[in-house]
Coordinates of N, CA, C and O in Angstrom, one line a residue:
M1 N -11.8 -12.5 5.9 CA -11.0 -12.7 7.1 C -9.8 -11.8 7.1 O -9.0 -11.7 6.1
T2 N -9.5 -11.1 8.2 CA -8.4 -10.3 8.3 C -7.3 -11.0 9.2 O -7.6 -11.8 10.0
P3 N -6.1 -10.6 8.9 CA -5.0 -11.3 9.7 C -4.9 -10.7 11.1 O -5.4 -9.6 11.4
D4 N -4.3 -11.5 12.0 CA -4.0 -11.0 13.3 C -2.9 -9.9 13.3 O -3.1 -8.9 13.8
R5 N -1.8 -10.2 12.7 CA -0.7 -9.2 12.5 C -0.9 -8.4 11.2 O -1.4 -9.0 10.2
C6 N -0.6 -7.2 11.3 CA -0.8 -6.3 10.1 C 0.2 -6.8 9.0 O 1.4 -7.0 9.3
P7 N -0.3 -7.0 7.8 CA 0.5 -7.4 6.7 C 1.7 -6.4 6.4 O 2.7 -6.7 5.8
C8 N 1.5 -5.1 6.8 CA 2.6 -4.1 6.5 C 3.8 -4.3 7.4 O 4.8 -3.6 7.2
L9 N 3.8 -5.3 8.3 CA 4.9 -5.7 9.1 C 5.3 -4.6 10.2 O 6.4 -4.5 10.6
S10 N 4.3 -3.8 10.6 CA 4.6 -2.9 11.6 C 4.8 -3.5 13.0 O 5.3 -2.9 13.9
G11 N 4.4 -4.8 13.1 CA 4.4 -5.5 14.4 C 3.1 -5.3 15.2 O 3.0 -6.0 16.2
L12 N 2.2 -4.5 14.8 CA 1.0 -4.3 15.4 C -0.1 -5.2 14.9 O 0.0 -5.7 13.7
P13 N -1.2 -5.5 15.6 CA -2.3 -6.2 15.1 C -2.9 -5.4 13.9 O -2.9 -4.1 14.0
F14 N -3.5 -6.0 12.9 CA -4.1 -5.4 11.8 C -5.2 -4.4 12.3 O -5.3 -3.3 11.8
D15 N -6.0 -4.8 13.3 CA -7.1 -3.9 13.8 C -6.6 -2.7 14.6 O -7.4 -1.8 15.0
E16 N -5.3 -2.6 14.9 CA -4.7 -1.4 15.5 C -3.8 -0.6 14.5 O -3.4 0.5 14.8
C17 N -3.5 -1.2 13.4 CA -2.6 -0.6 12.4 C -3.3 -0.1 11.2 O -3.9 1.0 11.2
C18 N -3.4 -0.9 10.1 CA -4.0 -0.5 8.9 C -5.5 -0.7 8.8 O -6.2 0.0 8.1
G19 N -6.0 -1.6 9.7 CA -7.5 -1.8 9.7 C -8.3 -0.6 9.9 O -9.2 -0.3 9.1
P20 N -8.0 0.3 10.9 CA -8.8 1.5 11.1 C -8.7 2.5 9.9 O -9.6 3.2 9.6
V21 N -7.6 2.5 9.2 CA -7.4 3.3 8.0 C -8.3 2.8 6.9 O -9.1 3.5 6.3
H22 N -8.3 1.5 6.7 CA -9.2 0.9 5.7 C -10.7 1.1 6.0 O -11.5 1.4 5.1
R23 N -11.0 1.1 7.3 CA -12.5 1.3 7.7 C -12.9 2.8 7.7 O -14.0 3.1 8.0
G24 N -11.9 3.7 7.5 CA -12.2 5.1 7.6 C -12.3 5.7 9.0 O -12.8 6.8 9.2
E25 N -11.8 5.0 10.0 CA -11.9 5.4 11.3 C -10.8 6.4 11.6 O -10.9 7.2 12.6
R26 N -9.7 6.4 10.8 CA -8.7 7.4 10.9 C -8.0 7.6 9.6 O -8.1 6.7 8.8
V27 N -7.3 8.7 9.4 CA -6.6 8.9 8.1 C -5.1 8.5 8.4 O -4.6 8.6 9.5
A28 N -4.5 8.2 7.3 CA -3.0 7.9 7.4 C -2.3 9.3 7.6 O -2.6 10.2 6.8
A29 N -1.5 9.4 8.6 CA -0.8 10.6 8.9 C 0.3 11.0 8.0 O 0.6 12.2 7.9
T30 N 0.9 10.1 7.3 CA 2.0 10.3 6.4 C 1.8 9.5 5.1 O 1.0 8.6 5.0
A31 N 2.6 9.9 4.1 CA 2.6 9.2 2.8 C 3.0 7.7 3.1 O 2.4 6.8 2.5
E32 N 4.0 7.5 4.0 CA 4.4 6.1 4.3 C 3.3 5.3 4.9 O 3.1 4.2 4.6
A33 N 2.5 5.9 5.8 CA 1.4 5.3 6.5 C 0.4 4.9 5.4 O -0.2 3.8 5.5
L34 N 0.1 5.7 4.4 CA -0.8 5.4 3.4 C -0.2 4.3 2.5 O -1.0 3.3 2.2
M35 N 1.1 4.3 2.2 CA 1.7 3.2 1.4 C 1.5 1.9 2.2 O 1.2 0.9 1.6
R36 N 1.8 1.9 3.5 CA 1.6 0.7 4.2 C 0.2 0.2 4.2 O -0.1 -1.0 4.1
S37 N -0.8 1.1 4.3 CA -2.2 0.7 4.3 C -2.6 0.1 2.9 O -3.4 -0.8 2.8
R38 N -2.0 0.7 1.9 CA -2.3 0.2 0.5 C -1.7 -1.2 0.3 O -2.3 -2.1 -0.3
Y39 N -0.5 -1.4 0.8 CA 0.1 -2.7 0.7 C -0.8 -3.7 1.5 O -1.1 -4.8 1.0
S40 N -1.2 -3.4 2.7 CA -2.1 -4.3 3.5 C -3.4 -4.5 2.7 O -3.9 -5.6 2.8
A41 N -3.9 -3.5 2.0 CA -5.1 -3.7 1.2 C -4.9 -4.7 0.1 O -5.8 -5.6 -0.2
F42 N -3.8 -4.7 -0.5 CA -3.4 -5.7 -1.5 C -3.4 -7.1 -0.8 O -3.9 -8.1 -1.4
A43 N -2.8 -7.2 0.3 CA -2.6 -8.4 1.0 C -3.9 -9.0 1.5 O -4.1 -10.3 1.5
V44 N -4.9 -8.2 1.9 CA -6.2 -8.7 2.3 C -7.3 -8.7 1.3 O -8.4 -9.0 1.5
G45 N -6.9 -8.1 0.1 CA -7.9 -8.1 -1.0 C -8.9 -7.0 -0.9 O -10.1 -7.2 -1.4
D46 N -8.6 -5.9 -0.3 CA -9.5 -4.8 -0.1 C -9.5 -3.8 -1.3 O -8.8 -2.7 -1.2
V47 N -10.1 -4.2 -2.4 CA -10.1 -3.3 -3.6 C -10.8 -2.0 -3.3 O -10.3 -1.0 -3.8
G48 N -11.8 -2.0 -2.5 CA -12.5 -0.7 -2.2 C -11.5 0.3 -1.6 O -11.5 1.5 -2.0
W49 N -10.7 -0.1 -0.6 CA -9.7 0.9 -0.1 C -8.7 1.3 -1.1 O -8.3 2.4 -1.1
L50 N -8.2 0.4 -1.9 CA -7.2 0.7 -2.9 C -7.8 1.8 -3.8 O -7.1 2.8 -4.1
L51 N -9.0 1.7 -4.3 CA -9.6 2.7 -5.2 C -9.8 4.0 -4.4 O -9.6 5.1 -4.9
A52 N -10.3 3.9 -3.2 CA -10.6 5.1 -2.4 C -9.4 5.9 -2.1 O -9.5 7.1 -2.0
S53 N -8.3 5.2 -1.9 CA -7.0 5.9 -1.6 C -6.2 6.3 -2.8 O -5.1 6.9 -2.7
W54 N -6.8 6.2 -4.0 CA -6.1 6.5 -5.2 C -6.6 7.9 -5.6 O -7.8 8.2 -5.6
H55 N -5.7 8.8 -6.0 CA -6.0 10.2 -6.4 C -6.9 10.1 -7.6 O -6.7 9.4 -8.5
P56 N -8.0 10.9 -7.6 CA -9.0 10.9 -8.7 C -8.4 11.2 -10.1 O -8.9 10.7 -11.1
S57 N -7.3 11.9 -10.2 CA -6.7 12.2 -11.5 C -6.1 11.0 -12.1 O -5.8 11.0 -13.3
T58 N -5.7 10.0 -11.4 CA -5.1 8.8 -11.9 C -5.8 7.5 -11.6 O -5.3 6.4 -12.0
R59 N -6.9 7.5 -10.8 CA -7.6 6.3 -10.4 C -8.2 5.6 -11.6 O -8.9 6.2 -12.4
P60 N -8.0 4.3 -11.6 CA -8.7 3.5 -12.7 C -10.1 3.3 -12.4 O -10.6 3.5 -11.2
A61 N -10.9 3.0 -13.4 CA -12.4 2.8 -13.2 C -12.6 1.6 -12.3 O -13.6 1.5 -11.6
H62 N -11.8 0.6 -12.5 CA -11.9 -0.7 -11.6 C -10.5 -1.3 -11.5 O -9.6 -0.9 -12.2
L63 N -10.5 -2.2 -10.5 CA -9.2 -2.9 -10.2 C -9.5 -4.3 -10.0 O -10.3 -4.6 -9.1
D64 N -8.8 -5.2 -10.7 CA -8.9 -6.6 -10.5 C -7.6 -7.2 -9.8 O -6.5 -7.0 -10.3
L65 N -7.8 -7.8 -8.6 CA -6.6 -8.4 -8.0 C -6.6 -9.9 -8.3 O -7.6 -10.5 -8.5
D66 N -5.4 -10.4 -8.4 CA -5.1 -11.8 -8.6 C -5.2 -12.6 -7.3 O -4.4 -12.4 -6.4
D67 N -6.3 -13.4 -7.1 CA -6.5 -14.1 -5.9 C -5.4 -15.1 -5.6 O -5.3 -15.6 -4.5
E68 N -4.6 -15.5 -6.6 CA -3.6 -16.5 -6.4 C -2.3 -15.9 -5.8 O -1.5 -16.6 -5.2
V69 N -2.2 -14.5 -5.9 CA -0.9 -13.9 -5.4 C -1.1 -13.7 -3.9 O -2.1 -13.2 -3.4
V70 N 0.0 -14.1 -3.2 CA 0.1 -13.9 -1.7 C 1.2 -12.9 -1.5 O 2.4 -13.2 -1.8
W71 N 0.9 -11.7 -0.9 CA 1.9 -10.7 -0.6 C 2.5 -11.1 0.7 O 1.8 -11.3 1.7
R72 N 3.9 -11.2 0.7 CA 4.6 -11.8 1.9 C 5.3 -10.7 2.7 O 5.5 -10.9 3.9
R73 N 5.9 -9.7 2.1 CA 6.7 -8.8 2.9 C 6.8 -7.4 2.2 O 6.8 -7.3 1.0
L74 N 6.8 -6.4 3.0 CA 6.9 -5.0 2.5 C 8.2 -4.4 3.2 O 8.3 -4.5 4.4
D75 N 9.1 -3.9 2.3 CA 10.3 -3.2 2.8 C 10.2 -1.7 2.3 O 10.1 -1.5 1.1
I76 N 10.2 -0.8 3.3 CA 10.2 0.6 2.9 C 11.7 1.0 2.8 O 12.5 0.8 3.7
L77 N 12.1 1.4 1.6 CA 13.5 1.6 1.3 C 13.9 3.1 1.5 O 15.1 3.3 1.8
A78 N 13.0 4.0 1.2 CA 13.3 5.4 1.4 C 12.0 6.2 1.3 O 11.0 5.8 0.8
T79 N 12.0 7.4 1.9 CA 10.9 8.3 1.9 C 11.5 9.7 1.6 O 12.6 10.0 1.9
H80 N 10.7 10.5 0.9 CA 11.1 11.9 0.6 C 9.9 12.7 0.9 O 8.8 12.5 0.2
A81 N 9.9 13.6 1.8 CA 8.8 14.4 2.3 C 7.7 13.5 2.7 O 7.9 12.4 3.2
G82 N 6.4 13.9 2.5 CA 5.3 13.0 2.8 C 5.0 13.0 4.3 O 4.3 12.1 4.8
G83 N 5.5 14.0 5.0 CA 5.2 14.0 6.5 C 3.9 14.7 6.8 O 3.2 15.1 6.0
P84 N 3.7 14.8 8.1 CA 2.4 15.4 8.6 C 2.1 16.8 8.1 O 1.0 17.3 8.1
F85 N 3.2 17.6 7.7 CA 3.0 19.0 7.3 C 3.3 19.2 5.8 O 3.4 20.3 5.4
D86 N 3.5 18.1 5.1 CA 3.7 18.2 3.7 C 2.5 18.0 2.9 O 1.5 17.4 3.4
D87 N 2.5 18.4 1.6 CA 1.4 18.2 0.7 C 1.7 17.2 -0.4 O 0.8 16.8 -1.1
A88 N 2.9 16.8 -0.4 CA 3.4 15.8 -1.4 C 4.5 14.9 -0.8 O 5.2 15.4 0.1
G89 N 4.7 13.7 -1.3 CA 5.7 12.9 -0.8 C 6.0 11.7 -1.7 O 5.1 11.4 -2.6
E90 N 7.1 11.1 -1.5 CA 7.4 9.8 -2.3 C 7.9 8.8 -1.3 O 8.5 9.1 -0.3
V91 N 7.5 7.5 -1.6 CA 7.9 6.4 -0.8 C 8.5 5.3 -1.8 O 7.8 4.9 -2.7
E92 N 9.7 4.9 -1.6 CA 10.3 3.8 -2.3 C 10.2 2.6 -1.5 O 10.5 2.6 -0.3
F93 N 9.6 1.5 -2.2 CA 9.4 0.3 -1.4 C 9.7 -0.9 -2.3 O 9.7 -0.8 -3.5
A94 N 9.8 -2.0 -1.7 CA 9.9 -3.3 -2.3 C 8.8 -4.2 -1.7 O 8.8 -4.3 -0.4
A95 N 8.0 -4.8 -2.5 CA 7.0 -5.7 -2.0 C 7.2 -7.1 -2.6 O 7.4 -7.2 -3.8
Y96 N 7.2 -8.1 -1.8 CA 7.5 -9.5 -2.2 C 6.2 -10.3 -2.2 O 5.4 -10.3 -1.3
W97 N 6.1 -11.1 -3.3 CA 4.9 -11.9 -3.4 C 5.3 -13.4 -3.8 O 6.4 -13.6 -4.3
R98 N 4.3 -14.2 -3.7 CA 4.4 -15.6 -4.3 C 3.1 -16.1 -4.7 O 2.0 -15.6 -4.2
T99 N 3.1 -17.1 -5.5 CA 1.9 -17.8 -6.0 C 2.1 -19.2 -5.6 O 2.8 -19.9 -6.3
P100 N 1.4 -19.6 -4.5 CA 1.6 -21.0 -4.0 C 1.3 -22.1 -5.0 O 2.0 -23.1 -5.1
S101 N 0.3 -21.9 -5.9 CA -0.1 -23.0 -6.8 C 0.9 -23.2 -7.9 O 1.1 -24.3 -8.4
T102 N 1.7 -22.2 -8.2 CA 2.8 -22.4 -9.3 C 4.2 -22.3 -8.7 O 5.1 -22.7 -9.4
G103 N 4.3 -21.8 -7.5 CA 5.7 -21.7 -6.9 C 6.4 -20.4 -7.4 O 7.5 -20.2 -7.0
D104 N 5.7 -19.6 -8.2 CA 6.3 -18.4 -8.7 C 6.5 -17.4 -7.5 O 5.7 -17.4 -6.6
R105 N 7.6 -16.6 -7.6 CA 7.9 -15.6 -6.6 C 8.4 -14.4 -7.3 O 8.9 -14.4 -8.4
G106 N 8.2 -13.2 -6.7 CA 8.7 -12.0 -7.3 C 8.7 -10.8 -6.3 O 8.4 -10.9 -5.2
R107 N 9.2 -9.7 -6.9 CA 9.4 -8.5 -6.1 C 8.8 -7.4 -7.0 O 9.1 -7.3 -8.2
L108 N 8.1 -6.5 -6.3 CA 7.6 -5.3 -7.0 C 8.4 -4.1 -6.3 O 8.3 -3.9 -5.1
H109 N 9.2 -3.4 -7.1 CA 10.0 -2.3 -6.5 C 9.5 -1.0 -7.2 O 9.5 -1.0 -8.5
E110 N 9.1 -0.1 -6.4 CA 8.4 1.1 -7.0 C 8.8 2.3 -6.2 O 9.0 2.2 -4.9
V111 N 8.9 3.5 -6.8 CA 8.9 4.8 -6.1 C 7.5 5.4 -6.4 O 7.1 5.7 -7.5
S112 N 6.7 5.4 -5.3 CA 5.3 5.9 -5.4 C 5.3 7.4 -5.0 O 5.9 7.8 -4.1
R113 N 4.4 8.1 -5.7 CA 4.1 9.5 -5.4 C 2.8 9.7 -4.8 O 1.8 9.0 -5.2
F114 N 2.7 10.5 -3.8 CA 1.5 10.8 -3.0 C 1.2 12.2 -2.9 O 2.2 13.1 -2.9
A115 N 0.0 12.6 -2.8 CA -0.5 14.0 -2.6 C -1.5 14.0 -1.5 O -2.3 13.1 -1.3
R116 N -1.4 15.1 -0.7 CA -2.5 15.3 0.4 C -3.5 16.2 -0.2 O -3.2 17.3 -0.6
T117 N -4.8 15.7 -0.2 CA -5.9 16.4 -0.7 C -6.9 16.5 0.4 O -7.4 15.5 0.9
E118 N -7.3 17.7 0.7 CA -8.3 17.9 1.8 C -8.0 17.2 3.0 O -8.9 16.5 3.7
G119 N -6.7 17.2 3.4 CA -6.3 16.5 4.7 C -6.0 15.0 4.6 O -5.6 14.5 5.6
A120 N -6.2 14.4 3.5 CA -6.0 13.0 3.3 C -5.0 12.7 2.3 O -5.0 13.2 1.2
W121 N -4.1 11.7 2.6 CA -3.1 11.3 1.6 C -3.7 10.4 0.6 O -4.6 9.6 0.9
Q122 N -3.3 10.6 -0.7 CA -3.8 9.7 -1.8 C -2.6 9.3 -2.6 O -1.6 10.1 -2.8
Y123 N -2.7 8.1 -3.1 CA -1.7 7.6 -4.1 C -1.9 8.2 -5.4 O -3.0 8.2 -5.9
V124 N -0.8 8.8 -6.0 CA -1.0 9.4 -7.3 C -0.5 8.5 -8.4 O -1.3 8.1 -9.3
D125 N 0.7 8.1 -8.4 CA 1.3 7.2 -9.4 C 2.7 6.7 -8.9 O 3.1 7.1 -7.8
G126 N 3.3 5.9 -9.7 CA 4.6 5.4 -9.3 C 5.5 5.0 -10.5 O 5.0 4.8 -11.6
D127 N 6.8 4.9 -10.3 CA 7.7 4.4 -11.3 C 8.3 3.1 -10.8 O 8.8 3.0 -9.7
L128 N 8.1 2.1 -11.6 CA 8.7 0.8 -11.3 C 10.2 0.8 -11.5 O 10.7 1.5 -12.4
K129 N 10.9 0.1 -10.6 CA 12.3 0.0 -10.7 C 12.7 -1.5 -10.9 O 11.9 -2.4 -10.5
P130 N 13.8 -1.7 -11.5 CA 14.3 -3.1 -11.8 C 14.6 -3.8 -10.5 O 14.9 -3.3 -9.5

């Protein structure tokens, strides 16, 4: 089941925002748009999109998501390059999660690196921040 509102908090419905990117109906135009689509993939449990949007040089063989984690909010803190005419870019973000069964909450703060390969942005890697 997909949400009505896009988890990336764009304010648009999922089927008008990250949904078409997940389904391959359009490509993310910027590194930030890809970052938002990847966050939404974590929120809706779309492992296939997470792996497909990962650069082959750093992509893991498989990815296991924790079904207990609920992703609550994405804040884009900064971007560097990653625009429609760039081949590389960085997006700094904070993503907030909680685990309802235990009451645990947390924040993932990362500077992610992206590369455009054959016209499509891909996640390369990232540095976690405190």
